[in-house]
Short mmCIF file of C-alpha atoms in Angstrom, two decimals:
data_model
loop_
_atom_site.label_atom_id
_atom_site.label_comp_id
_atom_site.label_asym_id
_atom_site.label_seq_id
_atom_site.Cartn_x
_atom_site.Cartn_y
_atom_site.Cartn_z
CA UNK A 1 0.00 0.00 0.00
CA UNK A 2 1.40 3.38 -1.01
CA UNK A 3 2.15 5.79 1.85
CA UNK A 4 -0.16 8.74 2.27
CA UNK A 5 1.48 11.99 1.15
CA UNK A 6 0.97 14.78 3.68
CA UNK A 7 2.16 18.37 3.44
CA UNK A 8 2.51 20.28 6.70
CA UNK A 9 2.43 24.06 6.23
CA UNK A 10 4.20 25.70 9.14
CA UNK A 11 7.32 24.68 11.02
CA UNK A 12 6.42 25.75 14.54
CA UNK A 13 6.03 23.30 17.39
CA UNK A 14 2.55 22.25 16.27
CA UNK A 15 3.61 21.59 12.68
CA UNK A 16 6.78 19.75 13.63
CA UNK A 17 4.88 17.63 16.14
CA UNK A 18 2.26 16.73 13.52
CA UNK A 19 5.07 15.84 11.10
CA UNK A 20 6.83 13.62 13.65
CA UNK A 21 3.64 11.76 14.58
CA UNK A 22 2.51 11.35 10.97
CA UNK A 23 5.91 10.17 9.76
CA UNK A 24 6.06 7.67 12.60
CA UNK A 25 2.66 6.47 11.49
CA UNK A 26 3.89 5.67 8.00
CA UNK A 27 2.98 8.84 6.11
CA UNK A 28 5.27 10.52 3.61
CA UNK A 29 5.59 13.97 5.16
CA UNK A 30 7.06 17.26 3.97
CA UNK A 31 7.11 20.36 6.19
CA UNK A 32 7.08 23.76 4.48
CA UNK A 33 8.14 26.73 6.61
CA UNK A 34 8.08 30.23 5.12
CA UNK A 35 10.79 31.59 7.45
CA UNK A 36 14.41 30.59 7.25
CA UNK A 37 14.30 29.22 10.79
CA UNK A 38 11.91 26.76 12.40
CA UNK A 39 10.03 27.26 15.64
CA UNK A 40 7.42 29.98 15.04
CA UNK A 41 6.53 31.54 18.39
CA UNK A 42 8.69 28.95 20.14
CA UNK A 43 11.86 30.47 18.67
CA UNK A 44 14.63 31.44 21.06
CA UNK A 45 17.27 34.03 20.18
CA UNK A 46 20.74 34.19 21.68
CA UNK A 47 21.59 37.77 22.69
CA UNK A 48 24.86 38.47 24.50
CA UNK A 49 24.79 35.06 26.12
CA UNK A 50 21.11 35.21 27.15
CA UNK A 51 18.28 33.05 25.79
CA UNK A 52 15.42 35.30 24.69
CA UNK A 53 12.12 33.49 24.18
CA UNK A 54 9.23 35.29 22.47
CA UNK A 55 7.75 36.32 25.76
CA UNK A 56 7.52 34.22 28.92
CA UNK A 57 6.83 30.52 28.22
CA UNK A 58 6.08 27.67 30.62
CA UNK A 59 5.44 23.98 29.94
CA UNK A 60 2.57 22.45 31.93
CA UNK A 61 3.85 19.13 33.24
CA UNK A 62 0.36 17.61 33.38
CA UNK A 63 -0.80 18.97 30.02
CA UNK A 64 -1.11 17.68 26.46
CA UNK A 65 2.32 18.99 25.43
CA UNK A 66 4.11 16.93 28.08
CA UNK A 67 2.00 13.89 27.15
CA UNK A 68 2.81 14.08 23.43
CA UNK A 69 6.47 14.88 24.04
CA UNK A 70 6.66 11.78 26.22
CA UNK A 71 5.17 9.72 23.39
CA UNK A 72 7.94 11.06 21.14
CA UNK A 73 10.57 10.15 23.74
CA UNK A 74 11.43 13.79 24.48
CA UNK A 75 12.14 14.76 28.08
CA UNK A 76 12.45 18.54 28.46
CA UNK A 77 15.04 19.80 30.92
CA UNK A 78 14.55 22.79 33.15
CA UNK A 79 13.31 23.85 36.53
CA UNK A 80 10.06 24.43 38.37
CA UNK A 81 9.56 28.10 39.33
CA UNK A 82 8.85 29.08 42.90
CA UNK A 83 11.40 26.73 44.45
CA UNK A 84 13.47 29.63 45.74
CA UNK A 85 13.13 33.34 46.34
CA UNK A 86 10.03 35.37 47.16
CA UNK A 87 6.84 35.99 45.23
CA UNK A 88 4.85 39.19 45.45
CA UNK A 89 1.48 40.69 44.67
CA UNK A 90 1.82 44.15 43.15
CA UNK A 91 -1.00 46.49 44.15
CA UNK A 92 -1.07 50.28 43.79
CA UNK A 93 2.65 50.24 43.05
CA UNK A 94 3.52 48.41 46.28
CA UNK A 95 4.73 44.85 46.85
CA UNK A 96 2.84 42.49 49.15
CA UNK A 97 3.25 38.79 49.86
CA UNK A 98 1.62 36.77 47.08
CA UNK A 99 -0.75 34.14 48.49
CA UNK A 100 0.59 30.80 47.21
CA UNK A 101 -0.35 28.52 50.07
CA UNK A 102 -2.05 28.45 53.47
CA UNK A 103 0.77 30.23 55.32
CA UNK A 104 1.29 33.05 52.80
CA UNK A 105 -2.48 33.47 52.43
CA UNK A 106 -2.89 34.01 56.16
CA UNK A 107 0.08 36.39 56.45
CA UNK A 108 -0.38 38.59 53.38
CA UNK A 109 -1.87 42.06 53.75
CA UNK A 110 -3.05 42.27 50.12
CA UNK A 111 -6.32 40.60 51.17
CA UNK A 112 -8.36 41.28 54.28
CA UNK A 113 -9.46 38.51 56.64
CA UNK A 114 -12.94 38.00 55.09
CA UNK A 115 -11.32 37.75 51.65
CA UNK A 116 -8.72 35.33 52.94
CA UNK A 117 -11.39 32.98 54.21
CA UNK A 118 -13.22 33.08 50.87
CA UNK A 119 -10.00 32.51 48.92
CA UNK A 120 -8.97 29.63 51.13
CA UNK A 121 -12.31 27.91 50.58
CA UNK A 122 -12.22 28.36 46.80
CA UNK A 123 -8.60 27.26 46.43
CA UNK A 124 -9.27 24.17 48.53
CA UNK A 125 -12.16 23.19 46.24
CA UNK A 126 -10.39 23.74 42.91
CA UNK A 127 -9.31 20.16 42.31
CA UNK A 128 -12.88 18.89 42.75
CA UNK A 129 -14.57 21.37 40.41
CA UNK A 130 -16.11 20.18 37.15
CA UNK A 131 -14.47 22.63 34.74
CA UNK A 132 -16.50 21.45 31.74
CA UNK A 133 -19.74 22.44 33.48
CA UNK A 134 -18.51 26.05 33.38
CA UNK A 135 -17.95 26.22 29.60
CA UNK A 136 -20.66 28.85 28.98
CA UNK A 137 -20.01 30.87 32.14
CA UNK A 138 -17.66 33.83 31.97
CA UNK A 139 -14.77 33.89 34.39
CA UNK A 140 -15.89 37.19 35.84
CA UNK A 141 -19.42 35.92 36.47
CA UNK A 142 -18.09 32.74 38.03
CA UNK A 143 -15.74 34.68 40.32
CA UNK A 144 -18.57 37.02 41.26
CA UNK A 145 -20.65 34.04 42.34
CA UNK A 146 -17.85 32.44 44.35
CA UNK A 147 -16.12 35.45 45.91
CA UNK A 148 -17.95 38.43 47.41
CA UNK A 149 -14.86 40.51 48.25
CA UNK A 150 -13.12 42.69 45.65
CA UNK A 151 -9.65 42.02 47.08
CA UNK A 152 -10.20 38.26 46.91
CA UNK A 153 -11.48 38.48 43.32
CA UNK A 154 -8.46 40.58 42.37
CA UNK A 155 -5.98 38.05 43.72
CA UNK A 156 -7.75 35.09 42.16
CA UNK A 157 -8.00 37.00 38.89
CA UNK A 158 -4.22 37.41 38.88
CA UNK A 159 -3.87 33.62 39.15
CA UNK A 160 -6.26 33.18 36.22
CA UNK A 161 -4.27 35.62 34.10
CA UNK A 162 -0.97 33.88 34.74
CA UNK A 163 -2.54 30.54 33.80
CA UNK A 164 -4.34 31.71 30.66
CA UNK A 165 -2.41 34.84 29.55
CA UNK A 166 -5.86 36.41 29.18
CA UNK A 167 -6.96 39.70 30.76
CA UNK A 168 -10.51 39.68 29.36
CA UNK A 169 -12.25 37.85 32.19
CA UNK A 170 -15.63 39.06 30.91
CA UNK A 171 -15.20 36.96 27.75
CA UNK A 172 -12.97 34.11 28.94
CA UNK A 173 -14.79 30.86 29.67
CA UNK A 174 -14.53 29.81 33.30
CA UNK A 175 -13.97 26.27 32.00
CA UNK A 176 -10.61 27.43 30.65
CA UNK A 177 -9.66 29.36 33.77
CA UNK A 178 -10.45 26.49 36.12
CA UNK A 179 -8.88 23.77 33.96
CA UNK A 180 -5.62 25.73 33.67
CA UNK A 181 -5.43 26.19 37.44
CA UNK A 182 -6.18 22.49 37.92
CA UNK A 183 -3.30 21.61 35.57
CA UNK A 184 -0.95 23.80 37.60
CA UNK A 185 -2.06 22.15 40.84
CA UNK A 186 -1.67 18.68 39.34
CA UNK A 187 1.82 19.04 37.95
CA UNK A 188 3.15 22.61 38.10
CA UNK A 189 5.07 24.09 35.16
CA UNK A 190 8.61 23.94 33.82
CA UNK A 191 10.87 26.76 32.64
CA UNK A 192 13.15 25.21 30.00
CA UNK A 193 16.94 25.21 30.05
CA UNK A 194 18.20 26.96 26.93
CA UNK A 195 14.74 28.30 26.08
CA UNK A 196 12.03 26.78 23.94
CA UNK A 197 14.36 26.31 20.99
CA UNK A 198 15.45 23.14 22.79
CA UNK A 199 11.94 21.74 22.28
CA UNK A 200 11.91 22.87 18.66
CA UNK A 201 15.23 21.15 17.98
CA UNK A 202 14.15 17.96 19.74
CA UNK A 203 10.82 17.70 17.89
CA UNK A 204 12.49 18.54 14.57
CA UNK A 205 15.02 15.77 15.20
CA UNK A 206 12.18 13.33 15.96
CA UNK A 207 10.41 14.31 12.73
CA UNK A 208 13.53 13.93 10.61
CA UNK A 209 14.44 10.62 12.27
CA UNK A 210 10.98 9.31 11.33
CA UNK A 211 11.58 10.28 7.71
CA UNK A 212 9.90 13.70 7.45
CA UNK A 213 11.41 16.19 5.02
CA UNK A 214 11.75 19.82 6.15
CA UNK A 215 11.91 22.75 3.73
CA UNK A 216 12.53 26.29 5.03
CA UNK A 217 12.14 29.62 3.17
CA UNK A 218 9.25 27.96 1.32
CA UNK A 219 6.66 30.15 -0.39
CA UNK A 220 3.37 28.27 -0.14
CA UNK A 221 0.81 29.88 -2.46
CA UNK A 222 -2.35 27.85 -1.91
CA UNK A 223 -4.22 24.57 -2.20
CA UNK A 224 -5.30 22.69 -5.27
CA UNK A 225 -8.89 21.48 -4.78
CA UNK A 226 -11.27 19.44 -6.89
CA UNK A 227 -14.91 19.14 -5.82
CA UNK A 228 -14.00 20.05 -2.24
CA UNK A 229 -11.14 17.55 -2.01
CA UNK A 230 -7.48 18.46 -1.51
CA UNK A 231 -5.33 17.26 -4.40
CA UNK A 232 -2.20 19.38 -4.22
CA UNK A 233 -0.22 22.22 -2.72
CA UNK A 234 1.20 25.13 -4.71
CA UNK A 235 4.71 25.95 -3.52
CA UNK A 236 6.40 28.78 -5.41
CA UNK A 237 5.88 27.88 -9.08
CA UNK A 238 5.31 24.15 -8.58
CA UNK A 239 2.33 22.01 -7.64
CA UNK A 240 2.96 19.04 -5.35
CA UNK A 241 0.39 16.25 -5.39
CA UNK A 242 -0.70 15.39 -1.84
CA UNK A 243 -3.39 13.38 -0.11
CA UNK A 244 -3.75 15.81 2.79
CA UNK A 245 -2.55 19.22 3.94
CA UNK A 246 -2.05 20.17 7.59
CA UNK A 247 -1.88 23.91 8.21
CA UNK A 248 -0.07 24.75 11.44
CA UNK A 249 -0.70 28.45 11.81
CA UNK A 250 -3.33 31.05 12.59
CA UNK A 251 -6.94 31.19 11.36
CA UNK A 252 -5.78 33.77 8.81
CA UNK A 253 -3.03 31.41 7.59
CA UNK A 254 -5.61 28.71 6.90
CA UNK A 255 -7.97 31.12 5.13
CA UNK A 256 -5.15 32.51 2.97
CA UNK A 257 -4.57 29.10 1.38
CA UNK A 258 -8.18 28.93 0.19
CA UNK A 259 -9.04 32.62 -0.45
CA UNK A 260 -12.37 31.83 -2.12
CA UNK A 261 -13.72 29.94 0.92
CA UNK A 262 -16.22 31.99 2.91
CA UNK A 263 -16.30 29.64 5.91
CA UNK A 264 -12.56 29.91 6.53
CA UNK A 265 -12.59 33.66 5.92
CA UNK A 266 -15.34 34.07 8.51
CA UNK A 267 -13.44 31.95 11.04
CA UNK A 268 -10.41 34.21 10.57
CA UNK A 269 -12.42 37.43 10.83
CA UNK A 270 -14.24 36.35 13.99
CA UNK A 271 -11.19 34.99 15.86
CA UNK A 272 -10.25 37.26 18.76
CA UNK A 273 -6.53 36.91 19.53
CA UNK A 274 -5.09 37.19 23.02
CA UNK A 275 -2.22 39.67 23.22
CA UNK A 276 0.39 40.84 25.70
CA UNK A 277 3.09 43.48 25.87
CA UNK A 278 6.45 42.09 26.92
CA UNK A 279 9.77 43.46 28.09
CA UNK A 280 12.59 40.91 28.16
CA UNK A 281 15.74 41.80 30.07
CA UNK A 282 19.16 40.18 30.35
CA UNK A 283 20.95 41.44 33.46
CA UNK A 284 24.50 40.82 34.62
CA UNK A 285 23.00 40.24 38.07
CA UNK A 286 19.86 40.88 40.10
CA UNK A 287 19.92 43.85 42.49
CA UNK A 288 17.50 41.86 44.71
CA UNK A 289 18.30 38.16 44.23
CA UNK A 290 15.38 37.06 46.41
CA UNK A 291 12.68 38.94 44.44
CA UNK A 292 11.93 36.50 41.61
CA UNK A 293 8.20 36.75 40.87
CA UNK A 294 5.34 39.26 40.98
CA UNK A 295 1.74 39.42 39.79
CA UNK A 296 -0.41 42.52 39.64
CA UNK A 297 -3.62 42.17 41.64
CA UNK A 298 -5.21 45.48 40.62
CA UNK A 299 -3.56 45.66 37.17
CA UNK A 300 -2.66 42.84 34.74
CA UNK A 301 1.09 42.79 35.44
CA UNK A 302 3.50 39.85 35.42
CA UNK A 303 7.21 39.76 36.23
CA UNK A 304 9.34 36.64 36.58
CA UNK A 305 13.04 35.85 36.79
CA UNK A 306 13.04 32.75 34.59
CA UNK A 307 16.74 32.17 35.16
CA UNK A 308 15.96 31.48 38.84
CA UNK A 309 14.60 28.12 37.67
CA UNK A 310 16.25 27.44 34.29
CA UNK A 311 19.61 27.96 32.61
CA UNK A 312 18.99 30.94 30.34
CA UNK A 313 22.10 33.07 30.56
CA UNK A 314 25.70 33.35 31.71
CA UNK A 315 26.71 32.34 35.21
CA UNK A 316 25.42 34.92 37.69
CA UNK A 317 23.25 36.60 35.08
CA UNK A 318 19.48 36.92 35.13
CA UNK A 319 16.84 36.52 32.41
CA UNK A 320 13.74 38.49 33.42
CA UNK A 321 10.34 38.73 31.72
CA UNK A 322 7.99 41.62 32.45
CA UNK A 323 4.56 41.54 30.84
CA UNK A 324 1.17 43.20 30.73
CA UNK A 325 -1.79 41.06 29.70
CA UNK A 326 -3.76 43.15 27.22
CA UNK A 327 -7.54 43.28 27.00
CA UNK A 328 -10.49 45.61 26.38
CA UNK A 329 -10.11 47.31 29.77
CA UNK A 330 -6.39 47.96 29.23
CA UNK A 331 -5.73 47.58 25.50
CA UNK A 332 -2.22 49.04 25.36
CA UNK A 333 0.85 49.91 27.39
CA UNK A 334 4.03 51.94 27.15
CA UNK A 335 7.50 50.53 27.60
CA UNK A 336 7.95 52.95 30.50
CA UNK A 337 5.05 51.30 32.37
CA UNK A 338 6.73 47.90 32.12
CA UNK A 339 9.99 49.45 33.28
CA UNK A 340 8.14 50.87 36.30
CA UNK A 341 7.05 47.35 37.29
CA UNK A 342 10.68 46.30 37.13
CA UNK A 343 11.68 49.36 39.18
CA UNK A 344 9.37 48.16 41.95
CA UNK A 345 10.54 44.54 41.90
CA UNK A 346 14.24 45.11 41.13
CA UNK A 347 15.22 48.74 41.88
CA UNK A 348 18.55 49.62 40.29
CA UNK A 349 18.21 47.04 37.50
CA UNK A 350 19.32 49.50 34.79
CA UNK A 351 22.85 49.50 36.17
CA UNK A 352 23.12 45.79 35.33
CA UNK A 353 21.36 45.80 31.95
CA UNK A 354 23.10 43.78 29.22
CA UNK A 355 20.35 43.16 26.66
CA UNK A 356 16.68 44.02 26.26
CA UNK A 357 13.76 43.54 23.90
CA UNK A 358 10.32 45.16 23.95
CA UNK A 359 7.24 43.86 22.12
CA UNK A 360 4.11 46.02 22.47
CA UNK A 361 1.54 43.58 21.08
CA UNK A 362 2.71 39.98 21.05
CA UNK A 363 0.02 37.45 20.05
CA UNK A 364 0.07 34.72 22.70
CA UNK A 365 -3.07 32.86 21.59
CA UNK A 366 -4.84 33.12 18.24
CA UNK A 367 -8.35 32.61 19.61
CA UNK A 368 -9.77 33.52 23.00
CA UNK A 369 -11.98 30.61 24.21
CA UNK A 370 -15.08 32.63 24.96
CA UNK A 371 -17.91 31.69 27.28
CA UNK A 372 -20.51 32.82 24.75
CA UNK A 373 -18.98 30.39 22.22
CA UNK A 374 -18.88 27.42 24.61
CA UNK A 375 -15.27 27.56 25.84
CA UNK A 376 -13.06 24.82 24.45
CA UNK A 377 -16.03 23.30 22.63
CA UNK A 378 -16.44 26.46 20.57
CA UNK A 379 -13.05 26.13 18.90
CA UNK A 380 -12.92 24.67 15.38
CA UNK A 381 -12.02 20.98 14.99
CA UNK A 382 -8.68 19.88 13.57
CA UNK A 383 -10.35 18.45 10.46
CA UNK A 384 -11.99 21.08 8.24
CA UNK A 385 -15.49 19.61 7.77
CA UNK A 386 -16.30 20.89 4.29
CA UNK A 387 -12.89 20.38 2.62
CA UNK A 388 -11.77 16.77 2.62
CA UNK A 389 -8.06 16.38 3.25
CA UNK A 390 -7.53 19.76 4.93
CA UNK A 391 -6.51 19.83 8.59
CA UNK A 392 -5.41 22.54 11.01
CA UNK A 393 -3.15 22.58 14.04
CA UNK A 394 -2.64 25.38 16.54
CA UNK A 395 -3.40 26.99 19.87
CA UNK A 396 -6.92 27.80 18.60
CA UNK A 397 -7.92 24.31 17.44
CA UNK A 398 -9.76 21.45 19.11
CA UNK A 399 -11.44 20.74 22.44
CA UNK A 400 -8.34 20.21 24.58
CA UNK A 401 -5.74 22.46 26.15
CA UNK A 402 -4.61 26.06 25.94
CA UNK A 403 -1.55 27.71 24.40
CA UNK A 404 1.12 25.11 23.56
CA UNK A 405 -1.02 22.30 24.96
CA UNK A 406 -3.67 23.01 22.32
CA UNK A 407 -1.06 22.92 19.55
CA UNK A 408 0.25 19.53 20.67
CA UNK A 409 -3.24 18.13 21.26
CA UNK A 410 -4.48 19.20 17.82
CA UNK A 411 -1.35 17.71 16.18
CA UNK A 412 -2.10 14.47 18.01
CA UNK A 413 -5.72 14.57 16.82
CA UNK A 414 -4.61 14.93 13.18
CA UNK A 415 -2.24 11.99 13.52
CA UNK A 416 -5.04 9.80 14.87
CA UNK A 417 -7.05 10.42 11.69
CA UNK A 418 -4.30 10.23 9.07
CA UNK A 419 -1.91 7.70 10.60
CA UNK A 420 -3.73 4.63 11.94
CA UNK A 421 -0.46 3.31 13.39
CA UNK A 422 -0.55 6.23 15.82
CA UNK A 423 -3.84 5.18 17.39
CA UNK A 424 -1.98 3.58 20.29
CA UNK A 425 -0.93 7.03 21.52
CA UNK A 426 -1.90 7.69 25.15
CA UNK A 427 -5.39 9.09 25.34
CA UNK A 428 -6.30 12.33 27.03
CA UNK A 429 -6.37 11.83 30.77
CA UNK A 430 -9.80 11.94 32.40
CA UNK A 431 -10.46 15.45 33.63
CA UNK A 432 -7.44 16.91 31.77
#
């Protein structure tokens, strides 16, 4: 029997993972990446000895990404944040103890006693909650029903933001918020040694070892269709006959390959991306070595010294990520505002600055899982229903996972359809 020919458009983590799984399943796979380098938003740049990811990344150890990586025999190396140093809640420009457990919750002054009691009760119940039952409830409405105190809602909201990267709690499905917090409780997260390029290189190696071909600087022009069935892929001036095409990109990337298709165009137009502003800093040392993490309780701030957990720079140096989660209530930010967060957490940091990078509107998720769309269930499936042979992979696809987890889960779903030999892959864990 002749092997199925599959073209994967996009050489980010989702595309490379799909290629590795499909090639292992016996398909003849070619990956086409328009950039000269692989990785997409998982790229890591070396700057003056520091590893600059595209914004702060974390791998959920109990999520779909870790599951699929394990199936591929890839064991990421890094460290779990929060094992050393102090964590803070930033409110009205002042640092307070961040509630991360029973002791810190009882001792912090960022929440009053009534709010502490409410928070303690909700945090203790998180593992038992049925997240799927909250799919059509907004996170803000759910928090309003569970917490009566503003200070308690603010602190819990900061935990939701760090788990989802989303500041629009009015739109975000509570299913997503709760399931992300449950993942963190189940297995924590990992900051990766050497940055996320280490994952990209490992998955690329797995794909190539399985027989996948990888082409970079490839100009993919569109699909060749006949009666709603994929027959080929136009790359530059050539047409390559294929049995299936997997697009690992954004909703707009999928629509661009079939410009006459109204369904795909509408999906792209209606997709609300999640964005953040990021300031990445490489320092020769930390002015305050113990201050390694902060979350804004009254504003959507994030600051984390990733090098406190992972190897991301020269000995003694520090790789720091400062971020503002963007949303309708706070749609933009200035670089000076992010610097002010750093001034509060690490006063005097400018004297030790080696390298920096500012991104005012980084896309961290191509589609916000909205409550009014049914949460995870409202995302499009990996298989395009009306075009046979067209599949999609990404952080906006399928009923499982968020961010990188969704990309890995949707790649796994495609492999189950196109590569029968991959049907022995571990199934999604109950409640994941």
